[in-house]
PDB file of C-alpha atoms and ligand atoms in Angstrom:
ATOM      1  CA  UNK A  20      62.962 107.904  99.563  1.00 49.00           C
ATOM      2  CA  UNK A  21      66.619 109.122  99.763  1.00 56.00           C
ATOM      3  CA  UNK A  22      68.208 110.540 102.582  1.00 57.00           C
ATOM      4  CA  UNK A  23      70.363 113.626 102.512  1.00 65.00           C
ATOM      5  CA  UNK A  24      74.101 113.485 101.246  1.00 83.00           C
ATOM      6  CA  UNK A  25      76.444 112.198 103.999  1.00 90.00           C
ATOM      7  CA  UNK A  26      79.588 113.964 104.385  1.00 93.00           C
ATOM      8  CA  UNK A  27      82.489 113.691 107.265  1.00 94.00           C
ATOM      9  CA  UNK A  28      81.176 116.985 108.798  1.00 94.00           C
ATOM     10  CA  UNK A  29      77.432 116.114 108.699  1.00 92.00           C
ATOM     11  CA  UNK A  30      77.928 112.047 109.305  1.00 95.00           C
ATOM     12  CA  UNK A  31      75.073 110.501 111.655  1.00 93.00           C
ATOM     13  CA  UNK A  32      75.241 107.257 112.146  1.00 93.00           C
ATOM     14  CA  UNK A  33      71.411 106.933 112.489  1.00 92.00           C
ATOM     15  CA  UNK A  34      71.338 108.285 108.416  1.00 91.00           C
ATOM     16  CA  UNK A  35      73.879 105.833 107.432  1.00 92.00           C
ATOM     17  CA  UNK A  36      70.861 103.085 109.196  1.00 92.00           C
ATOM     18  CA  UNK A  37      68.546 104.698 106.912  1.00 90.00           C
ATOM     19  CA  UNK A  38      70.115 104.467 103.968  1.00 90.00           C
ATOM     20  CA  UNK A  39      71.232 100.650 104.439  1.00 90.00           C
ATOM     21  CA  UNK A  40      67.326  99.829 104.732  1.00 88.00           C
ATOM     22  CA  UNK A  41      66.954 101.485 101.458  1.00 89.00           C
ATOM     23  CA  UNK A  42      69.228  99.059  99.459  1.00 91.00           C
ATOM     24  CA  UNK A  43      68.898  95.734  97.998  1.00 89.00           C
ATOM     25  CA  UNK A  44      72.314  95.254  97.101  1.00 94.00           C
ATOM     26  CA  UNK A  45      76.155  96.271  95.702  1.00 97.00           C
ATOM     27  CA  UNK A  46      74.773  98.007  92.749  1.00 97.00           C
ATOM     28  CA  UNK A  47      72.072 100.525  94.621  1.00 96.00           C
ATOM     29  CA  UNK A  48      75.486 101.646  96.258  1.00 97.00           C
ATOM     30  CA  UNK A  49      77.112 101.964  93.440  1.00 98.00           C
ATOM     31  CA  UNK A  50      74.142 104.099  91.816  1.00 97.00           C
ATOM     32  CA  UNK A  51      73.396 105.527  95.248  1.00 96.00           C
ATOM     33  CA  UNK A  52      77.578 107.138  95.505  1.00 97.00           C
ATOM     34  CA  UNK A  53      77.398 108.449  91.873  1.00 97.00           C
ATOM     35  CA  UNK A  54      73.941 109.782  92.060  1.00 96.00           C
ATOM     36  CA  UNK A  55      74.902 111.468  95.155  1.00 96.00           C
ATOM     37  CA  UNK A  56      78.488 112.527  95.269  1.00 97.00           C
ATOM     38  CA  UNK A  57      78.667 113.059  91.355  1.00 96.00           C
ATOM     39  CA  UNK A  58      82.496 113.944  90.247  1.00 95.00           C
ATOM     40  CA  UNK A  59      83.668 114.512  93.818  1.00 97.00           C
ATOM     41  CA  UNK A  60      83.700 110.974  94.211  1.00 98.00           C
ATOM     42  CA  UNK A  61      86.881 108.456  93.302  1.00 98.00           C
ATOM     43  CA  UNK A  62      87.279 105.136  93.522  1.00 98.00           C
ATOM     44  CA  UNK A  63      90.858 103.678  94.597  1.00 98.00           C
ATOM     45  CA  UNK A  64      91.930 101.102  92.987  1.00 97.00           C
ATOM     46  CA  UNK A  65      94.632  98.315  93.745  1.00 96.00           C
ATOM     47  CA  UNK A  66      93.550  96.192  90.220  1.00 97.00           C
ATOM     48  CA  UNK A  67      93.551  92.920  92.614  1.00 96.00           C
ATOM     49  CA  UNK A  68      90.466  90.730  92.030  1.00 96.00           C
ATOM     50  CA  UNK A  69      87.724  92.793  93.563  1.00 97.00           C
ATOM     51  CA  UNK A  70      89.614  95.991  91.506  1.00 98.00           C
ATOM     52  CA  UNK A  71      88.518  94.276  88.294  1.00 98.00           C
ATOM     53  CA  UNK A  72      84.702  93.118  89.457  1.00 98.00           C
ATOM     54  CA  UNK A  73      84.460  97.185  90.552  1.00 98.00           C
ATOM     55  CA  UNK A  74      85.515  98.724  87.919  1.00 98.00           C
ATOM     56  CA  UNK A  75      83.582  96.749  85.863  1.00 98.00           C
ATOM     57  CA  UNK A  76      80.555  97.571  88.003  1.00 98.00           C
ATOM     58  CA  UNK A  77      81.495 101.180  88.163  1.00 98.00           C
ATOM     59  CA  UNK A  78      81.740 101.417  84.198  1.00 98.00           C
ATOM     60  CA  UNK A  79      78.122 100.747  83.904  1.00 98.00           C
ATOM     61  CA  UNK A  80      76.781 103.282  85.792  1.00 98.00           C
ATOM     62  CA  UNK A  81      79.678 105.794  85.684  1.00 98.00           C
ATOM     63  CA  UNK A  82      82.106 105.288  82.252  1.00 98.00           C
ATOM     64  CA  UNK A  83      83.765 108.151  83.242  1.00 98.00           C
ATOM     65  CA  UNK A  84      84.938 107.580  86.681  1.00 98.00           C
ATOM     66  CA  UNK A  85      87.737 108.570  88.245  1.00 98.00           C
ATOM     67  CA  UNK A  86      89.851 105.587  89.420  1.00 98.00           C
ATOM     68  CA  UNK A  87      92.825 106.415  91.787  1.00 98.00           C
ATOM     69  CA  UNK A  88      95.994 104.026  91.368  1.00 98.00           C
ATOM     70  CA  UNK A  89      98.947 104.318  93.694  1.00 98.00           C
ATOM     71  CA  UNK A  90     102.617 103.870  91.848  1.00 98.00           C
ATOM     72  CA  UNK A  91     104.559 103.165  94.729  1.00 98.00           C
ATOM     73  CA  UNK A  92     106.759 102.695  91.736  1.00 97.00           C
ATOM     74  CA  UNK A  93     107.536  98.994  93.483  1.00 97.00           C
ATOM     75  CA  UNK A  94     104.326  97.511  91.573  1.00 97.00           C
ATOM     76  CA  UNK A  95     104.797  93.963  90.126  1.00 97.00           C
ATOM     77  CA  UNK A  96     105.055  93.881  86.299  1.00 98.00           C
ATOM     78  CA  UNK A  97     102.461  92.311  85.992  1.00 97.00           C
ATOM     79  CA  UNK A  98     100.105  94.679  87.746  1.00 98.00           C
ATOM     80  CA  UNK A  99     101.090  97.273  85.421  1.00 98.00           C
ATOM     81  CA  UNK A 100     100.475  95.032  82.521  1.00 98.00           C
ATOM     82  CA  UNK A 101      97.230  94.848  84.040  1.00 98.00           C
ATOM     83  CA  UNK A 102      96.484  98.430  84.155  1.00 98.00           C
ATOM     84  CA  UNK A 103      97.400  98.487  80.421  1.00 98.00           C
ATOM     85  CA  UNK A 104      94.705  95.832  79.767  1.00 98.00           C
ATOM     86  CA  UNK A 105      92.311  97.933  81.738  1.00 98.00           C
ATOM     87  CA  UNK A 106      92.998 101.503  79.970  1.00 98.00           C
ATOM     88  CA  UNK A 107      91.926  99.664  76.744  1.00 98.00           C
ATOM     89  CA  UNK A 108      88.212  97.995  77.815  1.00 98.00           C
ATOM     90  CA  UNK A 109      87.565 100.374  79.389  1.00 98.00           C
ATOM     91  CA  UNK A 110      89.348 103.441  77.849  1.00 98.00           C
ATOM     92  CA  UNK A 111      86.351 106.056  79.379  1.00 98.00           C
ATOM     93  CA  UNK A 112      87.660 105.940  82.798  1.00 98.00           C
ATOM     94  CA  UNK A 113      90.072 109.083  84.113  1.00 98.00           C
ATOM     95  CA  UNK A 114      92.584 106.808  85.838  1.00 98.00           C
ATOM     96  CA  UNK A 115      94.862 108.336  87.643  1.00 98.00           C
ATOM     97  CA  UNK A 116      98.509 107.003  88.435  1.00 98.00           C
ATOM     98  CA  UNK A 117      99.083 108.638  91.629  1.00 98.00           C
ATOM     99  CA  UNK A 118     103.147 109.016  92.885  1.00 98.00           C
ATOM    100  CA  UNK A 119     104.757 109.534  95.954  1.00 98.00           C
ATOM    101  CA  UNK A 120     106.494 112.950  96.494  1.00 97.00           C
ATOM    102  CA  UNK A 121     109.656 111.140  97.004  1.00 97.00           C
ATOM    103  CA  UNK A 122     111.254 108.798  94.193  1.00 97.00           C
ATOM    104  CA  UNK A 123     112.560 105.856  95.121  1.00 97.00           C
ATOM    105  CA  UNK A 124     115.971 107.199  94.609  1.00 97.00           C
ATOM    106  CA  UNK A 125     115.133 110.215  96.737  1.00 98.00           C
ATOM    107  CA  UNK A 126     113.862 108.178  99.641  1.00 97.00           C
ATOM    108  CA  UNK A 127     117.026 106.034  99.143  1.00 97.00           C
ATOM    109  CA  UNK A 128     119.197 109.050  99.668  1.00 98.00           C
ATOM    110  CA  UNK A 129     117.231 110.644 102.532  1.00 97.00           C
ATOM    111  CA  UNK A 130     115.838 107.479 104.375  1.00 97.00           C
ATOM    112  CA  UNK A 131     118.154 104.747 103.445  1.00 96.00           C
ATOM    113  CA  UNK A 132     117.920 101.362 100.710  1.00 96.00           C
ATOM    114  CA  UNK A 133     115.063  99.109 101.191  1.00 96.00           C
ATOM    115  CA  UNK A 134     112.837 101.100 103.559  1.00 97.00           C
ATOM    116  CA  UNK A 135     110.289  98.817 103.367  1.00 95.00           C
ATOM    117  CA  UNK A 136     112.836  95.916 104.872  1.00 93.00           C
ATOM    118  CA  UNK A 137     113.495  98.310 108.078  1.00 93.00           C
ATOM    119  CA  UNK A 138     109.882 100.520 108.286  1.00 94.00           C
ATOM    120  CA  UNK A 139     107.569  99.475 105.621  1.00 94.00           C
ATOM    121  CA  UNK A 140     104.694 101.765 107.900  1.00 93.00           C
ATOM    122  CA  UNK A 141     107.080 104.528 107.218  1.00 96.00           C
ATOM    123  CA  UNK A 142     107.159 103.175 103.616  1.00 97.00           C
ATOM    124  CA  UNK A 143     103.757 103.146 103.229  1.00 95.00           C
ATOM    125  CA  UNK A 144     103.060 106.619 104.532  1.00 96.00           C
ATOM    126  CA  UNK A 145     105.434 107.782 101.783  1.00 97.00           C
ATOM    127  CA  UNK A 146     104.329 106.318  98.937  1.00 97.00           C
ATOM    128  CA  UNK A 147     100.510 105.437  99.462  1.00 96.00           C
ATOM    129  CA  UNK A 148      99.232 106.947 102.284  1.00 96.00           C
ATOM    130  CA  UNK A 149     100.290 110.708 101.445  1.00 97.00           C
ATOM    131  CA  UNK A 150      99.414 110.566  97.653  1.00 98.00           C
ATOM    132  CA  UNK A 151      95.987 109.344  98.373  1.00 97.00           C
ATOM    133  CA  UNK A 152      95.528 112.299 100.784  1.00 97.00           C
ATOM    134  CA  UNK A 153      96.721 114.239  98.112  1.00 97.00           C
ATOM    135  CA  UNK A 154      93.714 112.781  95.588  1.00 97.00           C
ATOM    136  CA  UNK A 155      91.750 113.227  97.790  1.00 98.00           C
ATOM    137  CA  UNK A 156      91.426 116.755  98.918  1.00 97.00           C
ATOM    138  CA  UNK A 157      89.132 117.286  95.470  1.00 94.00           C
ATOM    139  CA  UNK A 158      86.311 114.742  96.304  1.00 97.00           C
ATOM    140  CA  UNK A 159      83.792 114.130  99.210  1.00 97.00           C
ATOM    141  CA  UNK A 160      83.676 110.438  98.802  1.00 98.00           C
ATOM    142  CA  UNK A 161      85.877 107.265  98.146  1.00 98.00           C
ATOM    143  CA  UNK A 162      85.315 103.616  97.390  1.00 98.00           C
ATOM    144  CA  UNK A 163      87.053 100.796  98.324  1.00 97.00           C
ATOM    145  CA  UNK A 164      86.560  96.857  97.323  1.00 96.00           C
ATOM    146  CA  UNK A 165      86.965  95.995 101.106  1.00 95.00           C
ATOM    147  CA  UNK A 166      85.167  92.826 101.560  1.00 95.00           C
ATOM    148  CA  UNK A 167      84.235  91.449 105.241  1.00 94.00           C
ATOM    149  CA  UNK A 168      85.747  87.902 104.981  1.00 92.00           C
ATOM    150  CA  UNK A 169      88.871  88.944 104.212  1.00 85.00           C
ATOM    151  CA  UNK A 170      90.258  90.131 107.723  1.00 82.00           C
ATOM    152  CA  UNK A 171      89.599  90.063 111.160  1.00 85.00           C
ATOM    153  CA  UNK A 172      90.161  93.623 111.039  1.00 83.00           C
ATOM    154  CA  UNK A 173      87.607  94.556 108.013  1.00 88.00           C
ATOM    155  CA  UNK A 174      84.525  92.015 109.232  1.00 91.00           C
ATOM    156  CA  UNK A 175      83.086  95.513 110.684  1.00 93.00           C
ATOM    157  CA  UNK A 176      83.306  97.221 107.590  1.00 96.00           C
ATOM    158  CA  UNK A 177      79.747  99.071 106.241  1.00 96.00           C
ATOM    159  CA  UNK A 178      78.513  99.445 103.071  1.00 97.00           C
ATOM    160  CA  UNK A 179      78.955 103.786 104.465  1.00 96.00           C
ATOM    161  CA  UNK A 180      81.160 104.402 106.542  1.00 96.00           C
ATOM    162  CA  UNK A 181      82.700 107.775 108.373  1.00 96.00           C
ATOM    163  CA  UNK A 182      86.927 107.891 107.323  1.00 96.00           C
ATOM    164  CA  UNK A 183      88.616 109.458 110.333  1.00 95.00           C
ATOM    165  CA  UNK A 184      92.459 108.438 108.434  1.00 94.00           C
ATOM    166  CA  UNK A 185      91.043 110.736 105.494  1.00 96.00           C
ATOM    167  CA  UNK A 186      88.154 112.744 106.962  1.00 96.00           C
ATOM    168  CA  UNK A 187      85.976 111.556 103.928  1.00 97.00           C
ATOM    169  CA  UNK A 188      82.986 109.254 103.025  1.00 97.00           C
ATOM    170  CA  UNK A 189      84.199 106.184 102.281  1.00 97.00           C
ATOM    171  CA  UNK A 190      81.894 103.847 100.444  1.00 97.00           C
ATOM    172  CA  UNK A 191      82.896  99.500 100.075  1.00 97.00           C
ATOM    173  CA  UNK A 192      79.545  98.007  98.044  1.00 98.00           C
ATOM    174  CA  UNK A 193      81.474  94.569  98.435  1.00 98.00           C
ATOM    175  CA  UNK A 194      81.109  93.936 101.783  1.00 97.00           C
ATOM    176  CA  UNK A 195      79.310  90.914 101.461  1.00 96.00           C
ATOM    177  CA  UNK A 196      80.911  89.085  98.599  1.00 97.00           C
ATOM    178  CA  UNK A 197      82.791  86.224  99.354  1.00 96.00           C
ATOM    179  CA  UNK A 198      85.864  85.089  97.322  1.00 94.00           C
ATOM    180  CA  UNK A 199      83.675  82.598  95.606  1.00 96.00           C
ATOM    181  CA  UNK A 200      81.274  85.757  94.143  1.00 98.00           C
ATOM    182  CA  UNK A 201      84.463  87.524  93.431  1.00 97.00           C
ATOM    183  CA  UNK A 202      86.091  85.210  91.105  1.00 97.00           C
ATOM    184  CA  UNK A 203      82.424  84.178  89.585  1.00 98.00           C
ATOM    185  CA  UNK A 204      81.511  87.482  88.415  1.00 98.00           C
ATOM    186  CA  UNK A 205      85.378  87.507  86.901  1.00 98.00           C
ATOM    187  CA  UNK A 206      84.781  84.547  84.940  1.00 98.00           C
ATOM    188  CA  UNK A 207      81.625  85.415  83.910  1.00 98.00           C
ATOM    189  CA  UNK A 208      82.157  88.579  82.473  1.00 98.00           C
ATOM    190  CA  UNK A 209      85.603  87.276  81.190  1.00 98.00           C
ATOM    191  CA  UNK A 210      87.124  90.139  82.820  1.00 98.00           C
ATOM    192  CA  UNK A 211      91.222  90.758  82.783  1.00 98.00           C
ATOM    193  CA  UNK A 212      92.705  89.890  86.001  1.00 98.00           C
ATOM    194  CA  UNK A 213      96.283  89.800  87.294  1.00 98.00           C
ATOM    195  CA  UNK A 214      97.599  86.689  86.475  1.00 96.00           C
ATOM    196  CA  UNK A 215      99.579  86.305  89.575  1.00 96.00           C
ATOM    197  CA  UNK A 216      96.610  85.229  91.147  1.00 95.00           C
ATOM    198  CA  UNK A 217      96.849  82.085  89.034  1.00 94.00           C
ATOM    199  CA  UNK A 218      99.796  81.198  90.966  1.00 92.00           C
ATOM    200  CA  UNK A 219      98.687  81.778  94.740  1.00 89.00           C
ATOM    201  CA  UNK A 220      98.612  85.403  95.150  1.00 90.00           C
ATOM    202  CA  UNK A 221      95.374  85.890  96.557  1.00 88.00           C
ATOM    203  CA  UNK A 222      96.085  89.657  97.480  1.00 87.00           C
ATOM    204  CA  UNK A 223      98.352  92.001  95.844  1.00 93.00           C
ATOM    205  CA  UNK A 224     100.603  94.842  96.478  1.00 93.00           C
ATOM    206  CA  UNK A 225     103.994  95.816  96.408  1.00 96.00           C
ATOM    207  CA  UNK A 226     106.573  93.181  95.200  1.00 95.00           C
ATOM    208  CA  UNK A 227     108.752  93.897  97.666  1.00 93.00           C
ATOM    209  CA  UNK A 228     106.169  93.100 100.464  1.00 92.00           C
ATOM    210  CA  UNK A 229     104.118  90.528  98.918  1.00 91.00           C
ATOM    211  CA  UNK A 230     104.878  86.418  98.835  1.00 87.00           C
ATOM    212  CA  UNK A 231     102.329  83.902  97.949  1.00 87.00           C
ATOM    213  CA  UNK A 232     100.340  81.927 100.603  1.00 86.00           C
ATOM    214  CA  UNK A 233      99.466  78.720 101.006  1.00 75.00           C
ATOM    215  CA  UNK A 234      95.827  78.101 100.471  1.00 63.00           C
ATOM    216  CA  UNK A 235      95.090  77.171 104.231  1.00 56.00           C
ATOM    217  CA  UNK A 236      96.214  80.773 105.171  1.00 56.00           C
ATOM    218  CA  UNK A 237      94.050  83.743 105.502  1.00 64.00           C
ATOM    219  CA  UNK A 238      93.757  86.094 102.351  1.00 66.00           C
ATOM    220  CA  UNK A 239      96.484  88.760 103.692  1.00 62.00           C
ATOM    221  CA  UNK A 240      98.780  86.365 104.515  1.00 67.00           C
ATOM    222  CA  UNK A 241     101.345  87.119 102.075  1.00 66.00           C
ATOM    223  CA  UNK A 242     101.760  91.163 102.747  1.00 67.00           C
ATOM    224  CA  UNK A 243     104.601  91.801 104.809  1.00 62.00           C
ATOM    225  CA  UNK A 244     105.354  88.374 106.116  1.00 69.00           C
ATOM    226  CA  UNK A 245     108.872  89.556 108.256  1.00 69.00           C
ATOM    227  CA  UNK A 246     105.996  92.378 110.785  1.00 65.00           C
ATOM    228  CA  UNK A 247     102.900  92.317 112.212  1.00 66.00           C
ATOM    229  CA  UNK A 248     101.977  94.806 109.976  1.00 61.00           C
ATOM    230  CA  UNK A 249      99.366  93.471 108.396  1.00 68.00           C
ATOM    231  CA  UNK A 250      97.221  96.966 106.584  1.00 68.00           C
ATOM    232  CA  UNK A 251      99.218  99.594 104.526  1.00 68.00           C
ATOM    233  CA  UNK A 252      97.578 102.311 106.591  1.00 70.00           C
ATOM    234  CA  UNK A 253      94.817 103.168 104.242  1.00 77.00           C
ATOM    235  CA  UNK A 254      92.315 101.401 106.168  1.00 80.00           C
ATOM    236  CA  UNK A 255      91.516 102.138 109.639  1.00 67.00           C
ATOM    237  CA  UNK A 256      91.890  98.596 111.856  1.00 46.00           C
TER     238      UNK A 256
HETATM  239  S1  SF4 B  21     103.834  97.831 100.440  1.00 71.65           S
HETATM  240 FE1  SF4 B  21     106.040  97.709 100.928  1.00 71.65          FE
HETATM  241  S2  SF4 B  21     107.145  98.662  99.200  1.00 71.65           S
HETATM  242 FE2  SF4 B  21     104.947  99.200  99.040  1.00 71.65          FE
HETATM  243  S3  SF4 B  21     104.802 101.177  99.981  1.00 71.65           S
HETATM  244 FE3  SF4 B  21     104.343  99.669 101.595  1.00 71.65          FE
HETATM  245  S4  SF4 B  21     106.293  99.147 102.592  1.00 71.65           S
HETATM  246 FE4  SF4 B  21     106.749 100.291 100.682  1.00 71.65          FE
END
């Protein structure tokens, strides 16, 4: 028994109940959001740890895919080395290397050096935030490897869930895997990972805004350590 496809305009949250009974686990999502949102569904991608364990899930039901990266252009080497490792397992995927409107040297000139030192939300809006609302305007649906241990902020998180920010679906079949599952199905699989997680980089994003942590501190610790900020924007708090 399925229930009709959810979209922003026809979201109830009594149908996103419904379809929660329905599922056993991650990978009836995963078959679930294909099955039902077909190509106008992409999945954006950061190629941290739970990057790697979806797109690996993904793959199996959906080769094809369309996987969103966003070049802020301030990406550590070795997440673009990464990316190259990823483009050959799996070289079916339609991944996408979304950029900002604004180069860095344009931003420079109109906004200053080193925004992300004085107004890294600014920063963000620039170079994530608008080019994911540009991907987006093609598909009903995105996915995200938000987990619920990893924040205070994303313990709420669904398996569905109704994206004001984008006025989209968006769909995070991780929820409930801890670290732990994360970094077994990795090792398992003998997946590619970034290797800057070897040395205490638990999450990953811009070099400019990201230090490593200490391994009594929470999983975000390292992303923006000089403000509060704690999201890029992407995700609703
Ligand atoms: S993470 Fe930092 S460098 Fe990257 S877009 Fe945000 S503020 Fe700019």
């Amino acid at each position: 028994m399925e229930t009709e496809k959810l979209t922003f305009e026809t979201w109830e949250e009594s149908k996103r109940q419904q379809l929660d009974l329905q599922w056993k686990d991650f990978m009836d999502v995963i078959k679930w959001a294909y099955r039902t949102y077909e190509d106008r569904i992409a999945y954006a991608c950061s190629f941290g740890a739970e990057g790697m364990v979806l797109i690996d899930l993904i793959s199996k039901i959906k080769p094809e895919a369309k996987v969103i990266f966003l070049d802020t252009g301030l990406h550590f080497p070795e997440t673009y080395s990464l990316i190259e490792k990823v483009k050959k397992k799996y070289p079916m995927l339609e991944l996408i290397m979304a950029k900002p409107a604004k180069t860095l040297n344009q931003q420079a000139a109109e906004l200053g050096e080193n925004l992300w030192e004085r107004n890294p939300n600014l920063c963000c809006h620039i170079r994530k935030i608008e080019p994911l609302q540009q991907q987006l305007q093609d598909v009903d649906a995105w996915i995200s490897g938000l987990r619920r241990e990893q924040s205070t902020s994303r313990s709420n998180v669904n398996y569905v869930n109704k994206d004001e920010k984008f006025g989209k679906i968006k769909i995070c079949p991780l929820i409930h895997w801890t670290w732990e599952d994360v970094w077994n199905y990795i090792k398992l699989n003998q997946l590619p990972y970034n290797e800057l997680h070897d040395h205490d980089y638990p999450s990953i994003g811009c070099a400019k805004c990201t230090v490593p942590v200490q391994s009594d501190n929470d999983f975000r610790a390292g992303r923006w350590t000089n403000f509060s900020k704690k999201e890029c924007g992407l995700h609703q708090a």
